[in-house]
Amino acid sequence: MTSTVQVDRITVAYGKDRPVLRDVSAMAVPGRVLAVTGPSGAGKTTLLWAMAGLIKPQEGSVTVDGHPISERDQAVADGVVLVPQENGLAAILTASENVQVALIANGAAPADARRRTAEALDQVGLAGQADQLVEELSGGQQQRTAIARGLALRGNVLLADEVTSELDAANRQKVLDLLHAEARRGAAVVFATHDPQAAAACDAEIHLVDGCATIVRS
């Protein structure tokens, strides 16, 4: 199954502060990677969180194949997977356990979860660290573990928030290749990044400044 995410003129504000996003529209379609660029504080993470159902916009709407997304459970049911900037891993579990727990929580049988976990960790170059505790891994290895978890879930939509920020050049390219492979699989991929070269390799790009979006390429 493939899915299209439509963001239609959303405005998001935290409390009484000025809006983080103002009248922002975007579309992520199956088979393509959409880059979301912009300086720190521009609203990139907030946009991905809205797509993931973690934030409900004060104005506008987010839909997946026409289904309104206002809560995380709805997004999960529609196959929306988020790889957050803060990796969200359990430090007291191993890299393998972190991935397997997510798969089993999403309905995978234990044997299938083990197989998919091993495959995903191998894809990100962490087969040799599968049984290490997350707290023993470097920042870059933790980031790759979170990416492996996202890949293993095989979502219809993959939201990747600054997932290459702590990686060296070789691993950064490996992850970019994996994001494009997810698009070829049929997923709609959204990639928030500060890296202009990585953004240039994506199929489309929107740029955020002060909460407002400009289409760079569509």
PDB file of C-alpha atoms in Angstrom:
ATOM      1  CA  MET A   1       0.000   0.000   0.000  1.00  0.00           C
ATOM      2  CA  THR A   2       1.207   3.534  -0.793  1.00  0.00           C
ATOM      3  CA  SER A   3       0.041   6.799   0.700  1.00  0.00           C
ATOM      4  CA  THR A   4       0.076  10.519  -0.048  1.00  0.00           C
ATOM      5  CA  VAL A   5       0.431  13.074   2.743  1.00  0.00           C
ATOM      6  CA  GLN A   6      -1.261  16.409   2.136  1.00  0.00           C
ATOM      7  CA  VAL A   7      -0.520  19.391   4.367  1.00  0.00           C
ATOM      8  CA  ASP A   8      -3.028  22.134   3.627  1.00  0.00           C
ATOM      9  CA  ARG A   9      -2.341  25.641   4.921  1.00  0.00           C
ATOM     10  CA  ILE A  10      -1.492  24.680   8.499  1.00  0.00           C
ATOM     11  CA  THR A  11      -0.643  27.107  11.273  1.00  0.00           C
ATOM     12  CA  VAL A  12       0.984  25.814  14.461  1.00  0.00           C
ATOM     13  CA  ALA A  13       1.773  27.853  17.576  1.00  0.00           C
ATOM     14  CA  TYR A  14       2.945  26.783  21.012  1.00  0.00           C
ATOM     15  CA  GLY A  15       0.903  28.594  23.656  1.00  0.00           C
ATOM     16  CA  LYS A  16       0.599  32.309  23.005  1.00  0.00           C
ATOM     17  CA  ASP A  17       3.917  32.547  21.180  1.00  0.00           C
ATOM     18  CA  ARG A  18       4.070  33.596  17.540  1.00  0.00           C
ATOM     19  CA  PRO A  19       3.292  30.720  15.156  1.00  0.00           C
ATOM     20  CA  VAL A  20       6.092  28.258  14.415  1.00  0.00           C
ATOM     21  CA  LEU A  21       4.374  27.428  11.114  1.00  0.00           C
ATOM     22  CA  ARG A  22       2.204  29.919   9.243  1.00  0.00           C
ATOM     23  CA  ASP A  23      -0.121  28.896   6.418  1.00  0.00           C
ATOM     24  CA  VAL A  24       2.209  26.076   5.307  1.00  0.00           C
ATOM     25  CA  SER A  25       1.252  23.633   2.560  1.00  0.00           C
ATOM     26  CA  ALA A  26       3.206  20.613   1.327  1.00  0.00           C
ATOM     27  CA  MET A  27       2.640  17.255  -0.327  1.00  0.00           C
ATOM     28  CA  ALA A  28       4.605  14.018   0.008  1.00  0.00           C
ATOM     29  CA  VAL A  29       3.804  11.430  -2.644  1.00  0.00           C
ATOM     30  CA  PRO A  30       4.691   7.748  -3.050  1.00  0.00           C
ATOM     31  CA  GLY A  31       7.960   7.046  -4.806  1.00  0.00           C
ATOM     32  CA  ARG A  32       9.537  10.440  -4.122  1.00  0.00           C
ATOM     33  CA  VAL A  33      11.730  12.039  -1.464  1.00  0.00           C
ATOM     34  CA  LEU A  34      10.666  15.513  -0.330  1.00  0.00           C
ATOM     35  CA  ALA A  35      13.404  17.573   1.334  1.00  0.00           C
ATOM     36  CA  VAL A  36      12.389  20.088   3.999  1.00  0.00           C
ATOM     37  CA  THR A  37      15.155  22.645   4.458  1.00  0.00           C
ATOM     38  CA  GLY A  38      15.676  25.812   6.445  1.00  0.00           C
ATOM     39  CA  PRO A  39      17.694  27.223   9.348  1.00  0.00           C
ATOM     40  CA  SER A  40      17.354  26.045  12.938  1.00  0.00           C
ATOM     41  CA  GLY A  41      14.049  27.168  14.405  1.00  0.00           C
ATOM     42  CA  ALA A  42      12.385  27.516  11.004  1.00  0.00           C
ATOM     43  CA  GLY A  43       9.766  24.862  11.810  1.00  0.00           C
ATOM     44  CA  LYS A  44      11.128  21.735  10.089  1.00  0.00           C
ATOM     45  CA  THR A  45      10.612  19.449  13.082  1.00  0.00           C
ATOM     46  CA  THR A  46       7.199  20.954  13.800  1.00  0.00           C
ATOM     47  CA  LEU A  47       6.104  20.227  10.231  1.00  0.00           C
ATOM     48  CA  LEU A  48       7.184  16.585  10.487  1.00  0.00           C
ATOM     49  CA  TRP A  49       5.497  16.250  13.878  1.00  0.00           C
ATOM     50  CA  ALA A  50       2.266  17.576  12.377  1.00  0.00           C
ATOM     51  CA  MET A  51       2.561  15.019   9.575  1.00  0.00           C
ATOM     52  CA  ALA A  52       3.123  12.320  12.210  1.00  0.00           C
ATOM     53  CA  GLY A  53       0.042  13.287  14.208  1.00  0.00           C
ATOM     54  CA  LEU A  54       2.060  14.444  17.212  1.00  0.00           C
ATOM     55  CA  ILE A  55       0.877  18.054  16.890  1.00  0.00           C
ATOM     56  CA  LYS A  56      -2.586  19.251  15.901  1.00  0.00           C
ATOM     57  CA  PRO A  57      -2.485  22.468  13.873  1.00  0.00           C
ATOM     58  CA  GLN A  58      -4.590  25.389  15.079  1.00  0.00           C
ATOM     59  CA  GLU A  59      -5.558  26.030  11.458  1.00  0.00           C
ATOM     60  CA  GLY A  60      -5.470  23.940   8.306  1.00  0.00           C
ATOM     61  CA  SER A  61      -5.305  20.170   7.982  1.00  0.00           C
ATOM     62  CA  VAL A  62      -3.028  17.174   7.513  1.00  0.00           C
ATOM     63  CA  THR A  63      -4.397  14.157   5.658  1.00  0.00           C
ATOM     64  CA  VAL A  64      -3.069  10.777   4.555  1.00  0.00           C
ATOM     65  CA  ASP A  65      -4.947   9.593   1.476  1.00  0.00           C
ATOM     66  CA  GLY A  66      -7.758  11.915   2.481  1.00  0.00           C
ATOM     67  CA  HIS A  67      -7.955  10.670   6.091  1.00  0.00           C
ATOM     68  CA  PRO A  68      -7.552  13.550   8.581  1.00  0.00           C
ATOM     69  CA  ILE A  69      -4.546  13.118  10.878  1.00  0.00           C
ATOM     70  CA  SER A  70      -4.880  14.841  14.237  1.00  0.00           C
ATOM     71  CA  GLU A  71      -3.550  12.159  16.599  1.00  0.00           C
ATOM     72  CA  ARG A  72      -0.548   9.844  16.552  1.00  0.00           C
ATOM     73  CA  ASP A  73      -2.711   6.697  16.635  1.00  0.00           C
ATOM     74  CA  GLN A  74      -4.403   7.761  13.411  1.00  0.00           C
ATOM     75  CA  ALA A  75      -1.053   8.339  11.726  1.00  0.00           C
ATOM     76  CA  VAL A  76       0.284   4.960  12.885  1.00  0.00           C
ATOM     77  CA  ALA A  77      -2.830   3.241  11.545  1.00  0.00           C
ATOM     78  CA  ASP A  78      -2.143   4.868   8.162  1.00  0.00           C
ATOM     79  CA  GLY A  79       1.457   3.623   8.171  1.00  0.00           C
ATOM     80  CA  VAL A  80       3.232   6.871   9.044  1.00  0.00           C
ATOM     81  CA  VAL A  81       6.689   6.181  10.524  1.00  0.00           C
ATOM     82  CA  LEU A  82       8.729   8.937  12.203  1.00  0.00           C
ATOM     83  CA  VAL A  83      12.484   8.790  12.767  1.00  0.00           C
ATOM     84  CA  PRO A  84      12.905  11.689  15.225  1.00  0.00           C
ATOM     85  CA  GLN A  85      15.886  13.996  15.531  1.00  0.00           C
ATOM     86  CA  GLU A  86      16.242  12.879  19.141  1.00  0.00           C
ATOM     87  CA  ASN A  87      16.490   9.173  18.452  1.00  0.00           C
ATOM     88  CA  GLY A  88      13.965   8.002  21.064  1.00  0.00           C
ATOM     89  CA  LEU A  89      15.900   4.810  21.798  1.00  0.00           C
ATOM     90  CA  ALA A  90      15.829   2.971  25.124  1.00  0.00           C
ATOM     91  CA  ALA A  91      19.386   3.239  26.455  1.00  0.00           C
ATOM     92  CA  ILE A  92      19.112   0.062  28.560  1.00  0.00           C
ATOM     93  CA  LEU A  93      18.160  -2.095  25.561  1.00  0.00           C
ATOM     94  CA  THR A  94      20.449  -3.315  22.812  1.00  0.00           C
ATOM     95  CA  ALA A  95      20.322  -1.952  19.286  1.00  0.00           C
ATOM     96  CA  SER A  96      18.557  -5.131  18.181  1.00  0.00           C
ATOM     97  CA  GLU A  97      16.041  -5.028  21.029  1.00  0.00           C
ATOM     98  CA  ASN A  98      15.117  -1.415  20.253  1.00  0.00           C
ATOM     99  CA  VAL A  99      14.197  -2.356  16.704  1.00  0.00           C
ATOM    100  CA  GLN A 100      12.448  -5.603  17.627  1.00  0.00           C
ATOM    101  CA  VAL A 101      10.286  -3.965  20.300  1.00  0.00           C
ATOM    102  CA  ALA A 102       8.983  -1.447  17.764  1.00  0.00           C
ATOM    103  CA  LEU A 103       8.183  -4.180  15.264  1.00  0.00           C
ATOM    104  CA  ILE A 104       6.380  -6.392  17.769  1.00  0.00           C
ATOM    105  CA  ALA A 105       4.421  -3.374  19.037  1.00  0.00           C
ATOM    106  CA  ASN A 106       3.271  -2.893  15.445  1.00  0.00           C
ATOM    107  CA  GLY A 107       2.065  -6.472  15.143  1.00  0.00           C
ATOM    108  CA  ALA A 108       5.060  -8.380  13.778  1.00  0.00           C
ATOM    109  CA  ALA A 109       5.553 -11.970  14.908  1.00  0.00           C
ATOM    110  CA  PRO A 110       8.744 -12.457  16.986  1.00  0.00           C
ATOM    111  CA  ALA A 111      10.511 -14.508  14.311  1.00  0.00           C
ATOM    112  CA  ASP A 112       9.663 -11.952  11.622  1.00  0.00           C
ATOM    113  CA  ALA A 113      10.758  -9.128  13.927  1.00  0.00           C
ATOM    114  CA  ARG A 114      14.143 -10.789  14.454  1.00  0.00           C
ATOM    115  CA  ARG A 115      14.649 -11.282  10.723  1.00  0.00           C
ATOM    116  CA  ARG A 116      13.646  -7.742   9.787  1.00  0.00           C
ATOM    117  CA  THR A 117      15.760  -6.308  12.602  1.00  0.00           C
ATOM    118  CA  ALA A 118      18.875  -8.152  11.446  1.00  0.00           C
ATOM    119  CA  GLU A 119      18.263  -7.001   7.877  1.00  0.00           C
ATOM    120  CA  ALA A 120      17.764  -3.350   8.844  1.00  0.00           C
ATOM    121  CA  LEU A 121      20.805  -3.202  11.131  1.00  0.00           C
ATOM    122  CA  ASP A 122      22.901  -4.731   8.366  1.00  0.00           C
ATOM    123  CA  GLN A 123      21.604  -2.090   5.935  1.00  0.00           C
ATOM    124  CA  VAL A 124      22.894   0.712   8.165  1.00  0.00           C
ATOM    125  CA  GLY A 125      26.208  -1.043   8.860  1.00  0.00           C
ATOM    126  CA  LEU A 126      25.488  -2.085  12.442  1.00  0.00           C
ATOM    127  CA  ALA A 127      25.298  -5.880  12.186  1.00  0.00           C
ATOM    128  CA  GLY A 128      28.331  -6.108  14.464  1.00  0.00           C
ATOM    129  CA  GLN A 129      26.755  -3.854  17.108  1.00  0.00           C
ATOM    130  CA  ALA A 130      23.320  -5.523  17.223  1.00  0.00           C
ATOM    131  CA  ASP A 131      23.836  -6.879  20.743  1.00  0.00           C
ATOM    132  CA  GLN A 132      25.428  -3.759  22.223  1.00  0.00           C
ATOM    133  CA  LEU A 133      23.476  -1.610  24.646  1.00  0.00           C
ATOM    134  CA  VAL A 134      22.423   1.677  23.084  1.00  0.00           C
ATOM    135  CA  GLU A 135      24.154   3.585  25.888  1.00  0.00           C
ATOM    136  CA  GLU A 136      27.439   2.004  24.738  1.00  0.00           C
ATOM    137  CA  LEU A 137      27.038   3.183  21.149  1.00  0.00           C
ATOM    138  CA  SER A 138      28.394   6.424  19.710  1.00  0.00           C
ATOM    139  CA  GLY A 139      26.019   9.220  18.746  1.00  0.00           C
ATOM    140  CA  GLY A 140      26.305   8.271  15.091  1.00  0.00           C
ATOM    141  CA  GLN A 141      25.645   4.602  15.829  1.00  0.00           C
ATOM    142  CA  GLN A 142      22.589   5.518  17.874  1.00  0.00           C
ATOM    143  CA  GLN A 143      21.318   7.616  14.991  1.00  0.00           C
ATOM    144  CA  ARG A 144      21.776   4.702  12.602  1.00  0.00           C
ATOM    145  CA  THR A 145      19.942   2.402  15.032  1.00  0.00           C
ATOM    146  CA  ALA A 146      16.971   4.769  14.976  1.00  0.00           C
ATOM    147  CA  ILE A 147      17.105   4.786  11.175  1.00  0.00           C
ATOM    148  CA  ALA A 148      17.196   0.978  11.141  1.00  0.00           C
ATOM    149  CA  ARG A 149      14.090   0.928  13.321  1.00  0.00           C
ATOM    150  CA  GLY A 150      12.300   3.238  10.898  1.00  0.00           C
ATOM    151  CA  LEU A 151      13.320   1.162   7.880  1.00  0.00           C
ATOM    152  CA  ALA A 152      12.307  -2.112   9.529  1.00  0.00           C
ATOM    153  CA  LEU A 153       8.776  -0.811  10.118  1.00  0.00           C
ATOM    154  CA  ARG A 154       8.256  -0.515   6.331  1.00  0.00           C
ATOM    155  CA  GLY A 155       5.781   2.321   6.558  1.00  0.00           C
ATOM    156  CA  ASN A 156       3.733   3.836   3.778  1.00  0.00           C
ATOM    157  CA  VAL A 157       5.171   7.212   4.804  1.00  0.00           C
ATOM    158  CA  LEU A 158       8.661   7.718   6.259  1.00  0.00           C
ATOM    159  CA  LEU A 159       9.403  11.005   8.038  1.00  0.00           C
ATOM    160  CA  ALA A 160      13.138  11.409   8.692  1.00  0.00           C
ATOM    161  CA  ASP A 161      14.115  14.379  10.881  1.00  0.00           C
ATOM    162  CA  GLU A 162      17.781  15.413  10.537  1.00  0.00           C
ATOM    163  CA  VAL A 163      18.783  11.744  10.468  1.00  0.00           C
ATOM    164  CA  THR A 164      22.252  12.372   9.007  1.00  0.00           C
ATOM    165  CA  SER A 165      23.359  15.157  11.358  1.00  0.00           C
ATOM    166  CA  GLU A 166      25.819  13.026  13.362  1.00  0.00           C
ATOM    167  CA  LEU A 167      27.099  10.814  10.550  1.00  0.00           C
ATOM    168  CA  ASP A 168      30.374  10.870   8.660  1.00  0.00           C
ATOM    169  CA  ALA A 169      30.347  11.309   4.892  1.00  0.00           C
ATOM    170  CA  ALA A 170      30.269   7.592   4.062  1.00  0.00           C
ATOM    171  CA  ASN A 171      27.428   6.757   6.436  1.00  0.00           C
ATOM    172  CA  ARG A 172      25.560   9.924   5.447  1.00  0.00           C
ATOM    173  CA  GLN A 173      25.560   8.761   1.826  1.00  0.00           C
ATOM    174  CA  LYS A 174      24.526   5.254   2.876  1.00  0.00           C
ATOM    175  CA  VAL A 175      21.500   6.625   4.727  1.00  0.00           C
ATOM    176  CA  LEU A 176      20.542   8.893   1.827  1.00  0.00           C
ATOM    177  CA  ASP A 177      20.679   5.877  -0.477  1.00  0.00           C
ATOM    178  CA  LEU A 178      18.402   3.983   1.927  1.00  0.00           C
ATOM    179  CA  LEU A 179      15.874   6.836   1.981  1.00  0.00           C
ATOM    180  CA  HIS A 180      15.773   6.794  -1.804  1.00  0.00           C
ATOM    181  CA  ALA A 181      15.404   2.999  -1.719  1.00  0.00           C
ATOM    182  CA  GLU A 182      12.367   3.445   0.540  1.00  0.00           C
ATOM    183  CA  ALA A 183      10.886   5.771  -2.064  1.00  0.00           C
ATOM    184  CA  ARG A 184      11.525   3.199  -4.785  1.00  0.00           C
ATOM    185  CA  ARG A 185       9.720   0.652  -2.590  1.00  0.00           C
ATOM    186  CA  GLY A 186       6.698   2.947  -2.852  1.00  0.00           C
ATOM    187  CA  ALA A 187       6.891   4.968   0.352  1.00  0.00           C
ATOM    188  CA  ALA A 188       6.380   8.716   0.509  1.00  0.00           C
ATOM    189  CA  VAL A 189       9.578   9.998   2.158  1.00  0.00           C
ATOM    190  CA  VAL A 190      10.010  13.372   3.869  1.00  0.00           C
ATOM    191  CA  PHE A 191      13.558  14.296   4.881  1.00  0.00           C
ATOM    192  CA  ALA A 192      14.263  17.364   7.038  1.00  0.00           C
ATOM    193  CA  THR A 193      17.870  18.450   6.609  1.00  0.00           C
ATOM    194  CA  HIS A 194      20.363  21.296   6.920  1.00  0.00           C
ATOM    195  CA  ASP A 195      22.558  19.722   4.223  1.00  0.00           C
ATOM    196  CA  PRO A 196      22.133  21.480   0.847  1.00  0.00           C
ATOM    197  CA  GLN A 197      23.853  18.652  -1.036  1.00  0.00           C
ATOM    198  CA  ALA A 198      21.537  16.049   0.478  1.00  0.00           C
ATOM    199  CA  ALA A 199      18.525  18.236  -0.307  1.00  0.00           C
ATOM    200  CA  ALA A 200      19.664  18.698  -3.899  1.00  0.00           C
ATOM    201  CA  ALA A 201      19.634  14.913  -4.361  1.00  0.00           C
ATOM    202  CA  CYS A 202      15.950  14.726  -3.366  1.00  0.00           C
ATOM    203  CA  ASP A 203      13.071  14.763  -5.831  1.00  0.00           C
ATOM    204  CA  ALA A 204      11.408  17.892  -4.434  1.00  0.00           C
ATOM    205  CA  GLU A 205      12.191  20.556  -1.841  1.00  0.00           C
ATOM    206  CA  ILE A 206      10.399  23.098   0.296  1.00  0.00           C
ATOM    207  CA  HIS A 207      12.313  25.714   2.260  1.00  0.00           C
ATOM    208  CA  LEU A 208      11.095  27.093   5.592  1.00  0.00           C
ATOM    209  CA  VAL A 209      12.055  30.515   6.950  1.00  0.00           C
ATOM    210  CA  ASP A 210      10.336  32.014  10.007  1.00  0.00           C
ATOM    211  CA  GLY A 211       7.564  29.444   9.718  1.00  0.00           C
ATOM    212  CA  CYS A 212       6.717  30.210   6.091  1.00  0.00           C
ATOM    213  CA  ALA A 213       7.279  27.740   3.243  1.00  0.00           C
ATOM    214  CA  THR A 214       8.640  28.342  -0.231  1.00  0.00           C
ATOM    215  CA  ILE A 215       8.588  25.656  -2.913  1.00  0.00           C
ATOM    216  CA  VAL A 216      12.120  25.245  -4.262  1.00  0.00           C
ATOM    217  CA  ARG A 217      11.396  22.253  -6.513  1.00  0.00           C
ATOM    218  CA  SER A 218       8.197  20.279  -6.989  1.00  0.00           C
TER     219      SER A 218
END
